[in-house]
Coordinates of C-alpha atoms and ligand atoms in Angstrom, one line a residue:
M1261 CA -31.0 -54.9 -83.6
R1262 CA -33.8 -57.5 -83.8
S1263 CA -37.0 -57.1 -81.9
V1264 CA -37.9 -59.8 -79.3
D1265 CA -40.7 -61.0 -81.5
E1266 CA -38.5 -61.2 -84.6
H1267 CA -36.0 -63.3 -82.8
L1268 CA -38.6 -65.6 -81.3
D1269 CA -40.1 -66.1 -84.7
A1270 CA -36.7 -66.8 -86.2
V1271 CA -36.1 -69.4 -83.4
L1272 CA -39.5 -71.1 -83.5
A1273 CA -39.4 -71.4 -87.4
Q1274 CA -36.5 -73.8 -86.9
I1275 CA -38.0 -75.9 -84.1
E1276 CA -39.7 -79.2 -84.9
P1277 CA -41.3 -81.6 -82.4
V1278 CA -38.9 -84.5 -81.5
A1279 CA -39.6 -87.9 -83.1
A1280 CA -42.6 -89.9 -81.9
V1281 CA -42.1 -92.9 -79.7
T1282 CA -44.3 -95.7 -78.5
L1283 CA -44.2 -96.0 -74.7
P1284 CA -46.1 -98.0 -72.0
V1285 CA -49.0 -95.7 -70.9
R1286 CA -47.5 -95.1 -67.5
R1287 CA -44.3 -93.8 -68.9
A1288 CA -46.1 -91.4 -71.2
L1289 CA -46.9 -89.1 -68.3
G1290 CA -46.5 -85.5 -69.4
L1291 CA -46.1 -86.3 -73.1
V1292 CA -48.4 -85.5 -76.0
T1293 CA -50.2 -88.1 -78.1
T1294 CA -49.5 -88.1 -81.8
A1295 CA -52.6 -90.1 -82.9
D1296 CA -56.2 -90.6 -81.8
V1297 CA -56.4 -93.5 -79.3
R1298 CA -59.5 -95.8 -79.4
S1299 CA -60.9 -98.1 -76.8
L1300 CA -60.0 -101.8 -77.2
A1301 CA -62.9 -102.9 -75.0
D1302 CA -66.4 -102.1 -74.0
L1303 CA -66.5 -100.2 -70.7
P1304 CA -67.8 -101.4 -68.4
R1305 CA -66.6 -104.7 -69.8
F1306 CA -69.6 -106.7 -68.4
D1307 CA -73.0 -105.9 -66.7
N1308 CA -72.2 -105.4 -63.1
S1309 CA -73.7 -104.2 -59.8
S1310 CA -73.2 -100.6 -58.7
M1311 CA -74.2 -101.4 -55.1
D1312 CA -73.7 -104.0 -52.5
G1313 CA -77.1 -105.8 -52.3
Y1314 CA -79.1 -108.5 -54.0
A1315 CA -79.5 -109.3 -57.7
V1316 CA -83.1 -110.0 -58.3
R1317 CA -85.8 -110.6 -60.9
R1318 CA -88.1 -107.6 -60.5
A1319 CA -91.2 -109.7 -61.2
D1320 CA -90.5 -111.6 -57.9
L1321 CA -90.8 -108.4 -55.9
D1322 CA -94.3 -107.2 -56.9
G1323 CA -95.7 -105.0 -54.1
A1324 CA -92.6 -105.2 -51.9
S1325 CA -92.5 -102.2 -49.4
P1326 CA -91.1 -101.5 -46.0
E1327 CA -94.4 -102.5 -44.5
S1328 CA -94.7 -105.8 -46.5
P1329 CA -91.2 -106.9 -47.4
V1330 CA -90.7 -109.9 -49.7
V1331 CA -88.4 -112.6 -48.3
L1332 CA -86.5 -114.7 -50.9
P1333 CA -83.7 -117.3 -50.5
V1334 CA -80.1 -116.4 -51.4
A1335 CA -78.6 -118.8 -54.1
G1336 CA -75.1 -117.7 -53.1
D1337 CA -72.6 -114.8 -53.1
I1338 CA -71.1 -113.1 -56.1
A1339 CA -68.0 -111.0 -55.2
A1340 CA -66.1 -108.6 -57.4
G1341 CA -63.7 -110.6 -59.5
D1342 CA -65.9 -113.8 -59.5
Q1343 CA -65.2 -115.5 -62.8
R1344 CA -68.0 -118.1 -62.8
R1345 CA -71.2 -117.8 -64.7
H1346 CA -74.2 -117.6 -62.5
T1347 CA -77.9 -117.9 -63.3
L1348 CA -80.6 -116.4 -61.3
A1349 CA -83.6 -118.8 -61.0
P1350 CA -87.1 -117.4 -60.5
G1351 CA -87.9 -117.0 -56.8
Q1352 CA -84.3 -116.6 -55.7
V1353 CA -81.8 -113.8 -55.3
W1354 CA -78.0 -113.7 -55.3
R1355 CA -76.1 -111.6 -52.8
I1356 CA -73.9 -109.4 -54.9
M1357 CA -71.1 -106.9 -54.3
T1358 CA -70.2 -103.6 -56.0
G1359 CA -68.4 -104.4 -59.3
A1360 CA -69.4 -108.1 -59.3
P1361 CA -70.8 -109.5 -62.6
L1362 CA -74.6 -109.7 -62.7
P1363 CA -76.0 -113.3 -62.8
E1364 CA -77.9 -114.3 -66.0
G1365 CA -81.6 -113.5 -65.6
A1366 CA -81.3 -110.7 -63.0
D1367 CA -82.8 -107.4 -64.1
A1368 CA -82.2 -105.2 -61.1
V1369 CA -80.2 -105.0 -57.9
V1370 CA -81.8 -104.1 -54.5
K1371 CA -79.2 -102.3 -52.5
V1372 CA -78.4 -103.6 -49.0
E1373 CA -79.8 -100.4 -47.4
D1374 CA -83.3 -101.5 -48.7
T1375 CA -83.1 -104.8 -46.9
D1376 CA -82.3 -106.3 -43.5
A1377 CA -79.0 -107.6 -45.0
H1378 CA -79.8 -111.2 -44.0
P1379 CA -77.2 -113.5 -45.6
H1380 CA -79.6 -116.3 -46.5
E1381 CA -83.3 -115.0 -46.3
P1382 CA -83.2 -111.3 -46.7
Q1383 CA -86.3 -109.1 -46.3
L1384 CA -86.5 -107.0 -49.6
R1385 CA -88.3 -103.8 -49.0
V1386 CA -88.6 -102.3 -52.4
Q1387 CA -89.5 -103.3 -55.9
P1388 CA -86.6 -101.7 -57.9
D1389 CA -87.0 -100.2 -61.3
E1390 CA -85.9 -102.1 -64.4
G1391 CA -82.1 -102.0 -64.4
A1392 CA -81.8 -100.4 -61.0
N1393 CA -78.2 -100.3 -59.7
I1394 CA -76.9 -102.1 -62.8
R1395 CA -73.9 -100.7 -64.8
R1396 CA -74.5 -101.9 -68.3
A1397 CA -71.6 -103.2 -70.5
G1398 CA -70.5 -100.5 -72.9
E1399 CA -72.5 -97.6 -71.3
D1400 CA -69.2 -95.7 -70.8
V1401 CA -67.5 -96.4 -74.1
H1402 CA -67.7 -99.1 -76.8
A1403 CA -64.7 -100.8 -78.3
G1404 CA -63.5 -98.6 -81.1
D1405 CA -64.7 -95.3 -79.5
L1406 CA -62.3 -92.4 -79.2
V1407 CA -60.7 -92.3 -75.7
L1408 CA -58.0 -89.7 -76.2
S1409 CA -57.5 -87.5 -79.3
A1410 CA -54.2 -86.7 -80.9
G1411 CA -52.4 -83.8 -79.4
S1412 CA -53.5 -84.5 -75.8
R1413 CA -51.1 -84.3 -72.9
V1414 CA -51.1 -87.5 -70.9
G1415 CA -51.9 -87.0 -67.2
A1416 CA -53.3 -89.0 -64.4
G1417 CA -56.9 -89.1 -65.7
Q1418 CA -55.7 -90.1 -69.2
I1419 CA -53.6 -92.9 -67.8
A1420 CA -56.7 -94.3 -66.0
A1421 CA -58.9 -94.0 -69.1
L1422 CA -56.4 -95.6 -71.4
L1423 CA -55.5 -98.5 -69.2
S1424 CA -59.1 -99.3 -68.5
A1425 CA -59.8 -99.3 -72.2
G1426 CA -57.2 -102.0 -72.6
V1427 CA -54.6 -99.7 -74.2
H1428 CA -51.1 -100.5 -72.9
E1429 CA -48.9 -98.5 -75.2
V1430 CA -49.4 -95.0 -76.6
E1431 CA -47.6 -93.1 -79.3
V1432 CA -46.4 -89.8 -78.1
V1433 CA -44.0 -87.0 -79.0
G1434 CA -40.8 -88.3 -77.4
P1435 CA -39.4 -86.9 -74.1
V1436 CA -37.3 -83.8 -74.8
R1437 CA -33.7 -84.4 -73.5
V1438 CA -31.9 -81.2 -72.6
A1439 CA -28.2 -80.7 -72.1
I1440 CA -27.0 -77.6 -70.2
L1441 CA -23.4 -76.2 -70.3
S1442 CA -22.3 -73.3 -68.2
T1443 CA -19.1 -71.6 -69.5
G1444 CA -16.6 -69.5 -67.6
D1445 CA -13.2 -69.9 -66.0
E1446 CA -14.6 -68.2 -62.9
L1447 CA -17.2 -70.9 -62.1
V1448 CA -17.1 -73.5 -59.4
R1449 CA -19.6 -76.2 -58.9
P1450 CA -22.1 -75.7 -56.1
G1451 CA -20.6 -77.1 -52.9
E1452 CA -17.0 -76.6 -53.9
P1453 CA -14.8 -74.0 -52.2
V1454 CA -15.0 -70.6 -53.8
G1455 CA -11.6 -69.1 -54.3
P1456 CA -10.6 -65.5 -55.0
G1457 CA -12.1 -64.3 -58.2
Q1458 CA -14.5 -67.3 -58.4
I1459 CA -18.3 -67.6 -58.2
V1460 CA -20.7 -70.4 -57.9
D1461 CA -22.2 -71.7 -61.1
S1462 CA -25.8 -70.8 -60.5
N1463 CA -27.0 -70.8 -64.1
G1464 CA -26.5 -74.5 -64.6
P1465 CA -28.7 -75.6 -61.6
M1466 CA -31.2 -72.8 -62.4
L1467 CA -31.7 -73.9 -65.9
E1468 CA -31.9 -77.5 -64.8
A1469 CA -34.8 -76.5 -62.5
L1470 CA -36.5 -74.5 -65.2
V1471 CA -36.2 -77.3 -67.8
R1472 CA -37.5 -79.8 -65.3
E1473 CA -40.4 -77.6 -64.3
A1474 CA -41.2 -77.1 -68.0
G1475 CA -41.7 -80.9 -68.2
A1476 CA -38.5 -81.8 -70.2
Y1477 CA -35.6 -84.0 -69.1
V1478 CA -32.2 -82.9 -68.2
V1479 CA -29.6 -85.3 -69.4
H1480 CA -26.5 -83.3 -68.7
V1481 CA -25.5 -80.3 -66.6
G1482 CA -21.8 -79.5 -67.0
H1483 CA -19.5 -76.6 -66.8
L1484 CA -16.7 -75.6 -69.1
P1485 CA -13.6 -73.4 -68.9
D1486 CA -13.2 -70.6 -71.4
D1487 CA -11.3 -72.9 -73.7
E1488 CA -12.1 -73.4 -77.4
G1489 CA -11.2 -77.0 -77.7
A1490 CA -13.1 -78.1 -74.6
T1491 CA -16.1 -76.1 -75.6
R1492 CA -16.2 -77.5 -79.1
R1493 CA -15.8 -81.0 -77.9
Q1494 CA -18.5 -80.8 -75.2
V1495 CA -21.0 -79.1 -77.5
H1496 CA -20.5 -81.7 -80.2
R1497 CA -20.7 -84.5 -77.6
Q1498 CA -24.1 -83.2 -76.4
L1499 CA -25.4 -82.9 -80.0
E1500 CA -25.1 -86.7 -80.3
H1501 CA -27.8 -87.4 -77.7
A1502 CA -29.6 -84.3 -76.5
D1503 CA -32.7 -82.8 -78.2
L1504 CA -31.9 -79.3 -77.2
V1505 CA -28.7 -77.7 -75.9
I1506 CA -28.4 -74.6 -73.7
T1507 CA -25.1 -72.8 -73.0
T1508 CA -24.6 -69.8 -70.8
G1509 CA -21.9 -67.2 -71.0
G1510 CA -19.3 -66.4 -73.6
V1511 CA -21.4 -64.7 -76.1
S1512 CA -20.7 -61.0 -75.4
K1513 CA -17.9 -58.9 -76.8
G1514 CA -15.2 -59.9 -74.4
E1515 CA -11.8 -61.4 -75.4
F1516 CA -12.7 -64.7 -73.8
D1517 CA -16.2 -65.1 -75.2
I1518 CA -15.3 -68.3 -76.9
V1519 CA -18.8 -69.9 -77.2
K1520 CA -19.5 -67.3 -79.9
K1521 CA -16.1 -67.9 -81.5
V1522 CA -16.4 -71.7 -81.5
L1523 CA -19.9 -71.9 -82.9
T1524 CA -19.9 -69.1 -85.4
G1525 CA -20.5 -70.6 -88.8
E1526 CA -21.8 -74.0 -87.5
G1527 CA -25.2 -75.2 -88.7
S1528 CA -27.6 -72.3 -88.8
M1529 CA -26.0 -70.6 -85.9
E1530 CA -26.6 -66.9 -85.7
F1531 CA -25.3 -64.5 -83.0
V1532 CA -27.5 -61.4 -82.9
E1533 CA -28.4 -58.5 -80.7
V1534 CA -32.0 -58.5 -79.5
A1535 CA -33.6 -55.2 -78.4
M1536 CA -34.2 -56.4 -74.9
Q1537 CA -32.9 -55.6 -71.4
P1538 CA -31.4 -57.9 -70.0
G1539 CA -30.5 -60.5 -72.6
K1540 CA -29.2 -58.5 -75.5
P1541 CA -26.6 -61.0 -76.9
Q1542 CA -28.4 -64.0 -78.1
G1543 CA -27.2 -67.0 -80.2
F1544 CA -29.4 -69.7 -81.7
G1545 CA -29.1 -72.3 -84.4
V1546 CA -29.8 -75.9 -85.4
L1547 CA -26.6 -78.0 -85.3
G1548 CA -25.2 -81.4 -86.1
R1549 CA -26.6 -84.4 -88.1
R1550 CA -29.6 -84.5 -85.7
D1551 CA -30.6 -80.9 -86.2
V1552 CA -30.4 -80.1 -82.5
P1553 CA -31.5 -76.6 -81.5
V1554 CA -28.8 -74.8 -79.6
F1555 CA -29.3 -71.7 -77.5
T1556 CA -26.3 -69.7 -76.3
L1557 CA -27.6 -67.5 -73.6
P1558 CA -25.7 -64.6 -72.0
G1559 CA -24.1 -65.4 -68.7
N1560 CA -25.6 -62.9 -66.2
P1561 CA -28.0 -64.9 -64.1
V1562 CA -30.9 -62.6 -64.7
S1563 CA -30.2 -62.5 -68.5
T1564 CA -30.2 -66.3 -68.5
L1565 CA -33.5 -66.5 -66.7
V1566 CA -35.2 -63.9 -68.9
S1567 CA -33.8 -65.5 -72.1
F1568 CA -35.1 -68.8 -70.9
E1569 CA -38.6 -67.5 -70.3
V1570 CA -38.8 -65.5 -73.6
F1571 CA -37.1 -67.9 -76.1
V1572 CA -36.2 -71.3 -74.6
R1573 CA -39.5 -72.1 -72.9
P1574 CA -41.6 -71.7 -76.1
A1575 CA -39.0 -73.7 -78.0
L1576 CA -39.1 -76.5 -75.4
Q1577 CA -42.9 -76.6 -75.7
R1578 CA -42.8 -76.8 -79.4
R1579 CA -40.2 -79.5 -79.3
A1580 CA -42.5 -81.5 -77.0
G1581 CA -45.5 -80.9 -79.3
R1582 CA -47.2 -78.6 -76.8
R1583 CA -48.6 -75.1 -76.8
E1584 CA -49.3 -73.6 -73.5
G1585 CA -50.0 -70.2 -72.2
G1586 CA -51.0 -69.6 -68.6
R1587 CA -47.9 -67.8 -67.5
L1588 CA -49.0 -64.4 -68.7
A1589 CA -50.9 -61.9 -66.5
T1590 CA -51.3 -58.2 -66.0
G1591 CA -50.7 -56.1 -62.9
L1592 CA -50.7 -52.5 -61.8
A1593 CA -47.4 -50.8 -61.0
T1594 CA -47.5 -49.5 -57.4
Q1595 CA -44.5 -47.3 -58.0
G1596 CA -42.7 -46.1 -61.1
W1597 CA -39.4 -47.5 -62.5
R1598 CA -37.1 -46.8 -65.4
S1599 CA -37.0 -49.0 -68.5
S1600 CA -34.3 -49.1 -71.1
P1601 CA -34.9 -46.9 -74.1
E1602 CA -35.4 -48.9 -77.4
R1603 CA -35.3 -52.2 -75.6
Q1604 CA -38.1 -54.4 -74.3
T1605 CA -37.3 -54.3 -70.6
Y1606 CA -37.9 -57.2 -68.2
T1607 CA -38.1 -56.1 -64.6
R1608 CA -38.2 -58.6 -61.8
V1609 CA -41.2 -57.7 -59.6
R1610 CA -42.9 -58.9 -56.5
V1611 CA -46.7 -59.5 -56.8
D1612 CA -49.2 -58.3 -54.2
R1613 CA -52.9 -57.5 -54.3
D1614 CA -54.4 -54.0 -54.6
P1615 CA -57.7 -53.2 -53.0
T1616 CA -59.6 -54.0 -56.2
G1617 CA -58.2 -57.5 -56.2
A1618 CA -55.8 -56.9 -59.1
Y1619 CA -52.1 -57.8 -59.0
A1620 CA -50.1 -54.9 -57.7
V1621 CA -46.4 -55.1 -58.6
S1622 CA -43.2 -53.4 -57.5
P1623 CA -39.6 -54.1 -58.4
A1624 CA -37.9 -56.9 -56.5
G1625 CA -34.4 -55.4 -55.9
G1626 CA -32.3 -53.4 -58.3
A1627 CA -32.3 -53.6 -62.1
G1628 CA -28.7 -54.9 -62.7
S1629 CA -28.7 -58.3 -64.5
H1630 CA -25.9 -59.5 -62.2
L1631 CA -28.1 -59.0 -59.1
V1632 CA -28.9 -62.6 -58.3
A1633 CA -30.4 -62.3 -54.8
P1634 CA -33.7 -60.7 -55.8
L1635 CA -34.4 -63.9 -57.9
A1636 CA -35.4 -65.4 -54.5
T1637 CA -38.3 -63.0 -54.1
A1638 CA -39.4 -62.2 -57.6
D1639 CA -42.8 -63.6 -58.6
A1640 CA -42.8 -62.2 -62.2
L1641 CA -41.1 -60.3 -64.9
A1642 CA -42.8 -57.1 -65.8
V1643 CA -42.5 -56.4 -69.5
S1644 CA -42.3 -52.9 -70.7
D1645 CA -42.5 -51.6 -74.3
P1646 CA -39.4 -50.8 -76.3
E1647 CA -40.7 -47.2 -76.8
A1648 CA -41.1 -46.5 -73.1
T1649 CA -38.4 -45.1 -71.0
E1650 CA -40.3 -45.6 -67.8
V1651 CA -43.1 -47.4 -66.2
A1652 CA -45.4 -44.9 -64.5
A1653 CA -46.8 -45.6 -61.1
G1654 CA -50.4 -46.8 -61.5
S1655 CA -50.0 -48.0 -65.1
E1656 CA -50.9 -51.5 -66.2
V1657 CA -48.0 -53.8 -67.0
D1658 CA -47.8 -57.2 -68.7
L1659 CA -46.3 -59.9 -66.6
I1660 CA -44.6 -63.2 -67.2
L1661 CA -45.2 -65.2 -64.0
L1662 CA -42.1 -67.0 -62.7
R1663 CA -44.2 -69.2 -60.4
P1664 CA -47.5 -71.0 -61.0
R1665 CA -50.3 -68.6 -60.7
A1666 CA -52.0 -70.8 -58.1
E1667 CA -49.0 -70.6 -55.9
I1668 CA -48.9 -66.8 -56.1
D1669 CA -52.6 -66.6 -55.4
A1670 CA -52.3 -68.9 -52.4
R1671 CA -49.6 -66.8 -50.9
L1672 CA -51.6 -63.6 -51.5
S1673 CA -54.7 -65.0 -49.8
D1674 CA -52.5 -66.2 -46.8
D1675 CA -51.1 -62.6 -46.7
A1676 CA -54.7 -61.2 -46.7
E1677 CA -55.8 -63.5 -43.9
R1678 CA -52.8 -62.6 -41.8
A1679 CA -53.4 -58.9 -42.4
V1680 CA -57.0 -59.2 -41.2
A1681 CA -55.9 -61.2 -38.1
E1682 CA -53.3 -58.5 -37.4
R1683 CA -55.8 -55.7 -37.7
D1684 CA -58.2 -57.5 -35.4
R1685 CA -55.5 -57.9 -32.8
A1686 CA -54.3 -54.3 -33.2
G1687 CA -58.0 -53.1 -33.0
G1688 CA -58.0 -55.2 -29.8
A1689 CA -60.9 -55.3 -27.3
P1690 CA -63.0 -58.1 -28.9
H1691 CA -65.4 -57.8 -25.9
G1692 CA -66.0 -54.2 -26.4
D1693 CA -65.2 -51.4 -23.9
G1694 CA -67.9 -49.0 -24.7
R1695 CA -66.0 -47.2 -27.5
Ligands
AMP2075 P1 -20.4 -63.8 -69.8 O1 -21.7 -63.8 -70.6 O2 -19.6 -65.0 -69.9 O3 -19.6 -62.6 -70.2 O4 -20.8 -63.6 -68.3 C1 -21.5 -62.5 -67.9 C2 -21.5 -62.4 -66.3 O5 -22.3 -63.5 -65.9 C3 -20.2 -62.5 -65.7 O6 -20.2 -61.7 -64.5 C4 -20.1 -64.0 -65.3 O7 -19.3 -64.2 -64.2 C5 -21.5 -64.3 -64.9 N1 -21.8 -65.7 -65.2 C6 -21.5 -66.4 -66.3 N2 -21.9 -67.7 -66.1 C7 -22.4 -67.8 -64.9 C8 -23.0 -68.9 -64.2 N3 -23.1 -70.1 -64.8 N4 -23.5 -68.7 -63.0 C9 -23.4 -67.5 -62.4 N5 -22.9 -66.4 -63.1 C10 -22.4 -66.6 -64.3
MG2076 MG1 -17.8 -65.7 -69.4

């Protein structure tokens, strides 16, 4: 049997980022740049006012103070977006708005708060410093300066910086398009009547959610009967346009485990047993003329989820040119539980806080990989060593978080507040009764 790490290494060794594409900046959200991006403009693009006020020549305001303001005539108004060229003659001021271009000859702006705000003959109560309230062209970046380095993920701030710098298109690792195929004669689509012997396909929609949360794009979610021809046709169809294919079911030792049967010998496909619980039967390979990575995951919903977290998520990230941790944590077991001998065991746990502030974890429901309901309450997977046969109460365990850490922490602090409020209420007698 392969260890989890061996299998993950074998998978990742075959994963390349998808081809780079050039996209309008706004459509690059979430994608990773493949090259340094430099500014096409000076920022700010022109000298402008950082305040609503009056553009002045400092020399005209010698000795100005609240007690002896200087009064000067206004030559006119300059609003943000004014495209004319204005000149400030000695002995005059321009009324100017935030972001408006500075008139030629002005060397400072007196903010409106330091005046009486008169539109034509304002009282100016300070002599500003040289350059006061002026944003100089290029003080932010100069044309040619680096704005975003290669390998950066494009988010909201990056979009603002790039567009301001005059950059409209950006080269990024392309969006990763994922196809998901559930297999099994017993499956019915969510919402359809469930007959005798049938179950709802939960793996397909679960994987769709996982893939989308991981920042990739789902281009197909389908379900297939346990039929060789149909399975072969569908997988090959998806290989034409998807960048990664995930199937579930049909890879165990059953008579009708036809995914394994159909894909054995194709591309670099390998079906192996991995020393993990759940998730032992794993298939992976790179297939078709576009070298598309294909994961064939076991069908039990918990096995599918664990396999996704352990193998598919890292592969998706590499395909997208990303490397991210952030989902790992540690916690203390509040009670003991058994773990499978010689297999790395993933136990669904609920996360609470212990009195020291650490995460305290306890199993969410039973251990069976078919037990789907506890997925609704599990916050994390606790990972226990292949050597161990149990996790002892009080021991530290590694966690793979199933929700964003911030979301878990928010729930825990809500819980803590509620507990304090409850205690106060139970303790009663806020006005004291002499006890
Ligand atoms: P298999 O790997 O095909 O042998 O399936 C293992 C178990 O997982 C069986 O009990 C299946 O009914 C169940 N299963 C397979 N696919 C799905 C699915 N898409 N949604 C929910 N359960 C499934
Ligand atoms: Mg099946």
